[in-house]
């Protein structure tokens, strides 16, 4: 099937590359890498984005091939010979670019998500790939090209971000084999890793501090609870995404089996994140509050107060550890 | 030279493997991996340790070949055919086992540290290896063996810990090539990574919270200061190693160029850690307080009070950003 994609590329002169909306490291790295290679082989290529490139990826090579897509702006609405959706699980992730995708002479969908809906005329979905970056690496090699230093950097960023730095369960022997080829092109691994993984906003750091201040352990340290009031979050001027991942601080404490983060929303409702490490099924607890999730990660939202929620939840958790 | 080591092994029946004192993931993983392989080829092998295996590595395969060495205990002081020092930069890192090393019929030193003093009769020091685990992988292959799942897990832990999870500058294409071979044996990458990198003590989490509470930014966010009083650290019952790495919280904040952590010791002295990101030479600042270090990481200790140190240091830093 990858040969079909190579064939589509060979037949096309103008190519639009469309990473998913809210493009992450994998979507952007894959798109820019492919743009560099296609441009190098004489194609007219554009990476069309819904948003500006996030600051963390703003110095990636190939960004000169990218631009913000504006649906109502004439200049973007030309008919491409080929439109490639990258790292998009479904058509909705193309957002305002869906018409452009459907109007192109040919289109294809290159992705690794198990949930991919195969929405294109040509679909190449390899769910064994940890990142779309791995697929693009294979595609580039199949095209007879060898990734140069710039392409290698883009693909390395794609792969390292989607595998949490080679730490998630999607990391395979092939992931490392491809990383070896990319690193051999001369990537400053330490610099890239620091930029991608270590940078943090002041707001997030203050929120981490506040969450730790609220941290309480129960049942000989097997239960860890943290809570954030809306008043506090307003005071710290935190953004919504600042609380992403904060639950893991509690979950990672030695001896903790189950962790909960209670976050009071502006509406007064309380949003609860639950995580467990080994044996507590937090999805069952979440379900009893009309929430959902998986055995080790679940959540729910309630109209009860922060204090009520905490007391009731704690009573439930004590019965589980 | 690796062939010389293989030859020494072939000639020997009893083999002592000696990882460095305060053995870390690389020293332990390398030692246990080699012990499994040597035992499998009929050798009588012991991994002799100065301390108990740290909890984080306590379930590594091959630990049944290890024991605590006690110099004054007769049973440990037999004469081995071969003693192998693993991951030891100098003889002092063998601690109480130095006599046993020198008394063995043959001895060898397998290491990757640039500072290695080549203290053995046979020395194999490969400074291009990110971890001694890479050298042991090569040795095992050279012996004609193939790492099985247990050996692969030990070597993976050795390599991932010494490269900070493939993020430090010592990570090479070979590091990833070897990781690919190891992962293909069936390692639970996510489980191992969480255990090795994510676990944190309650004491450390509380200390992180306290450090964040003290965090102040100056000069439009280019300078970040944190301080920990001895009173506070006593109250939190923190251990000395709990403050390791805490300076990075300040250093990693977007926009910060230079970060300082001021830690009041029990003696009343103040220990200062300095880090910079791009252009401030913190070693020069540390030197002006009779301290030392590198351009991007330095430190000093002073008899001034916490408040005095903070004010004086801040004045110095303002001149640099």
mmCIF file of N, CA and C in Angstrom, chain A residues 124-170:
data_model
loop_
_atom_site.group_PDB
_atom_site.id
_atom_site.type_symbol
_atom_site.label_atom_id
_atom_site.label_comp_id
_atom_site.label_asym_id
_atom_site.label_seq_id
_atom_site.Cartn_x
_atom_site.Cartn_y
_atom_site.Cartn_z
ATOM 1 N N UNK A 124 -3.637 4.458 4.245
ATOM 2 C CA UNK A 124 -2.542 3.624 4.743
ATOM 3 C C UNK A 124 -2.488 3.822 6.254
ATOM 4 N N UNK A 125 -3.048 2.866 6.976
ATOM 5 C CA UNK A 125 -3.108 2.964 8.439
ATOM 6 C C UNK A 125 -2.314 1.809 9.021
ATOM 7 N N UNK A 126 -1.176 2.132 9.636
ATOM 8 C CA UNK A 126 -0.336 1.091 10.246
ATOM 9 C C UNK A 126 -0.361 1.284 11.757
ATOM 10 N N UNK A 127 -1.205 0.506 12.428
ATOM 11 C CA UNK A 127 -1.385 0.693 13.874
ATOM 12 C C UNK A 127 -0.215 0.125 14.677
ATOM 13 N N UNK A 128 0.701 -0.583 14.013
ATOM 14 C CA UNK A 128 1.878 -1.070 14.752
ATOM 15 C C UNK A 128 2.950 0.006 14.857
ATOM 16 N N UNK A 129 2.784 1.090 14.132
ATOM 17 C CA UNK A 129 3.738 2.200 14.223
ATOM 18 C C UNK A 129 3.438 3.035 15.464
ATOM 19 N N UNK A 130 4.479 3.376 16.197
ATOM 20 C CA UNK A 130 4.301 4.180 17.408
ATOM 21 C C UNK A 130 3.907 5.610 17.058
ATOM 22 N N UNK A 131 4.295 6.044 15.874
ATOM 23 C CA UNK A 131 4.053 7.430 15.459
ATOM 24 C C UNK A 131 3.869 7.458 13.949
ATOM 25 N N UNK A 132 3.145 8.461 13.458
ATOM 26 C CA UNK A 132 3.061 8.655 12.010
ATOM 27 C C UNK A 132 4.462 8.928 11.467
ATOM 28 N N UNK A 133 5.337 9.484 12.302
ATOM 29 C CA UNK A 133 6.731 9.706 11.916
ATOM 30 C C UNK A 133 7.425 8.439 11.428
ATOM 31 N N UNK A 134 7.078 7.289 12.011
ATOM 32 C CA UNK A 134 7.673 6.023 11.559
ATOM 33 C C UNK A 134 7.195 5.683 10.152
ATOM 34 N N UNK A 135 5.911 5.953 9.900
ATOM 35 C CA UNK A 135 5.334 5.677 8.575
ATOM 36 C C UNK A 135 5.987 6.573 7.529
ATOM 37 N N UNK A 136 6.167 7.849 7.890
ATOM 38 C CA UNK A 136 6.787 8.788 6.948
ATOM 39 C C UNK A 136 8.246 8.395 6.689
ATOM 40 N N UNK A 137 8.923 7.906 7.725
ATOM 41 C CA UNK A 137 10.293 7.401 7.520
ATOM 42 C C UNK A 137 10.283 6.288 6.472
ATOM 43 N N UNK A 138 9.376 5.328 6.659
ATOM 44 C CA UNK A 138 9.279 4.209 5.706
ATOM 45 C C UNK A 138 8.955 4.713 4.299
ATOM 46 N N UNK A 139 8.047 5.684 4.237
ATOM 47 C CA UNK A 139 7.636 6.236 2.939
ATOM 48 C C UNK A 139 8.816 6.892 2.223
ATOM 49 N N UNK A 140 9.580 7.666 2.984
ATOM 50 C CA UNK A 140 10.731 8.373 2.413
ATOM 51 C C UNK A 140 11.754 7.365 1.881
ATOM 52 N N UNK A 141 12.007 6.323 2.664
ATOM 53 C CA UNK A 141 12.952 5.290 2.229
ATOM 54 C C UNK A 141 12.407 4.599 0.975
ATOM 55 N N UNK A 142 11.090 4.319 0.969
ATOM 56 C CA UNK A 142 10.438 3.671 -0.168
ATOM 57 C C UNK A 142 10.534 4.551 -1.427
ATOM 58 N N UNK A 143 10.564 5.862 -1.213
ATOM 59 C CA UNK A 143 10.697 6.787 -2.350
ATOM 60 C C UNK A 143 12.131 6.818 -2.877
ATOM 61 N N UNK A 144 13.012 6.111 -2.192
ATOM 62 C CA UNK A 144 14.410 6.065 -2.632
ATOM 63 C C UNK A 144 15.243 7.203 -2.086
ATOM 64 N N UNK A 145 14.662 7.971 -1.130
ATOM 65 C CA UNK A 145 15.413 9.080 -0.536
ATOM 66 C C UNK A 145 16.061 8.618 0.774
ATOM 67 N N UNK A 146 17.033 9.390 1.222
ATOM 68 C CA UNK A 146 17.617 9.127 2.541
ATOM 69 C C UNK A 146 17.398 10.387 3.364
ATOM 70 N N UNK A 147 16.830 10.259 4.584
ATOM 71 C CA UNK A 147 16.601 11.460 5.379
ATOM 72 C C UNK A 147 17.910 12.192 5.637
ATOM 73 N N UNK A 148 17.953 13.489 5.324
ATOM 74 C CA UNK A 148 19.133 14.278 5.689
ATOM 75 C C UNK A 148 18.956 14.776 7.126
ATOM 76 N N UNK A 149 19.864 15.626 7.571
ATOM 77 C CA UNK A 149 19.859 16.071 8.966
ATOM 78 C C UNK A 149 18.548 16.769 9.340
ATOM 79 N N UNK A 150 18.026 17.632 8.449
ATOM 80 C CA UNK A 150 16.783 18.360 8.741
ATOM 81 C C UNK A 150 15.582 17.412 8.822
ATOM 82 N N UNK A 151 15.494 16.524 7.853
ATOM 83 C CA UNK A 151 14.396 15.555 7.835
ATOM 84 C C UNK A 151 14.486 14.665 9.076
ATOM 85 N N UNK A 152 15.707 14.247 9.408
ATOM 86 C CA UNK A 152 15.916 13.381 10.572
ATOM 87 C C UNK A 152 15.432 14.073 11.846
ATOM 88 N N UNK A 153 15.735 15.354 11.975
ATOM 89 C CA UNK A 153 15.319 16.088 13.176
ATOM 90 C C UNK A 153 13.790 16.124 13.289
ATOM 91 N N UNK A 154 13.118 16.438 12.175
ATOM 92 C CA UNK A 154 11.645 16.473 12.187
ATOM 93 C C UNK A 154 11.065 15.114 12.575
ATOM 94 N N UNK A 155 11.607 14.053 11.989
ATOM 95 C CA UNK A 155 11.064 12.717 12.276
ATOM 96 C C UNK A 155 11.401 12.278 13.694
ATOM 97 N N UNK A 156 12.591 12.667 14.171
ATOM 98 C CA UNK A 156 12.968 12.330 15.551
ATOM 99 C C UNK A 156 11.993 12.994 16.526
ATOM 100 N N UNK A 157 11.680 14.270 16.282
ATOM 101 C CA UNK A 157 10.715 14.980 17.150
ATOM 102 C C UNK A 157 9.347 14.290 17.086
ATOM 103 N N UNK A 158 8.933 13.888 15.877
ATOM 104 C CA UNK A 158 7.651 13.184 15.716
ATOM 105 C C UNK A 158 7.618 11.925 16.593
ATOM 106 N N UNK A 159 8.676 11.153 16.509
ATOM 107 C CA UNK A 159 8.698 9.848 17.183
ATOM 108 C C UNK A 159 8.905 9.996 18.689
ATOM 109 N N UNK A 160 9.829 10.869 19.094
ATOM 110 C CA UNK A 160 10.090 10.973 20.533
ATOM 111 C C UNK A 160 8.875 11.563 21.265
ATOM 112 N N UNK A 161 8.149 12.494 20.633
ATOM 113 C CA UNK A 161 6.990 13.062 21.334
ATOM 114 C C UNK A 161 5.858 12.041 21.440
ATOM 115 N N UNK A 162 5.624 11.267 20.382
ATOM 116 C CA UNK A 162 4.502 10.315 20.432
ATOM 117 C C UNK A 162 4.800 9.082 21.281
ATOM 118 N N UNK A 163 6.063 8.855 21.637
ATOM 119 C CA UNK A 163 6.397 7.719 22.497
ATOM 120 C C UNK A 163 6.782 8.189 23.906
ATOM 121 N N UNK A 164 6.548 9.480 24.206
ATOM 122 C CA UNK A 164 6.951 10.015 25.506
ATOM 123 C C UNK A 164 8.436 9.810 25.741
ATOM 124 N N UNK A 165 9.236 9.995 24.687
ATOM 125 C CA UNK A 165 10.682 9.771 24.817
ATOM 126 C C UNK A 165 11.016 8.302 24.938
ATOM 127 N N UNK A 166 10.414 7.480 24.066
ATOM 128 C CA UNK A 166 10.696 6.029 24.037
ATOM 129 C C UNK A 166 10.294 5.335 25.343
ATOM 130 N N UNK A 167 9.279 5.883 26.011
ATOM 131 C CA UNK A 167 8.888 5.313 27.308
ATOM 132 C C UNK A 167 7.497 4.698 27.304
ATOM 133 N N UNK A 168 6.642 5.050 26.333
ATOM 134 C CA UNK A 168 5.284 4.500 26.336
ATOM 135 C C UNK A 168 5.277 3.079 25.778
ATOM 136 N N UNK A 169 4.154 2.405 26.008
ATOM 137 C CA UNK A 169 4.055 0.999 25.600
ATOM 138 C C UNK A 169 4.026 0.833 24.079
ATOM 139 N N UNK A 170 3.807 1.918 23.327
ATOM 140 C CA UNK A 170 3.813 1.798 21.856
ATOM 141 C C UNK A 170 5.236 1.704 21.282
#
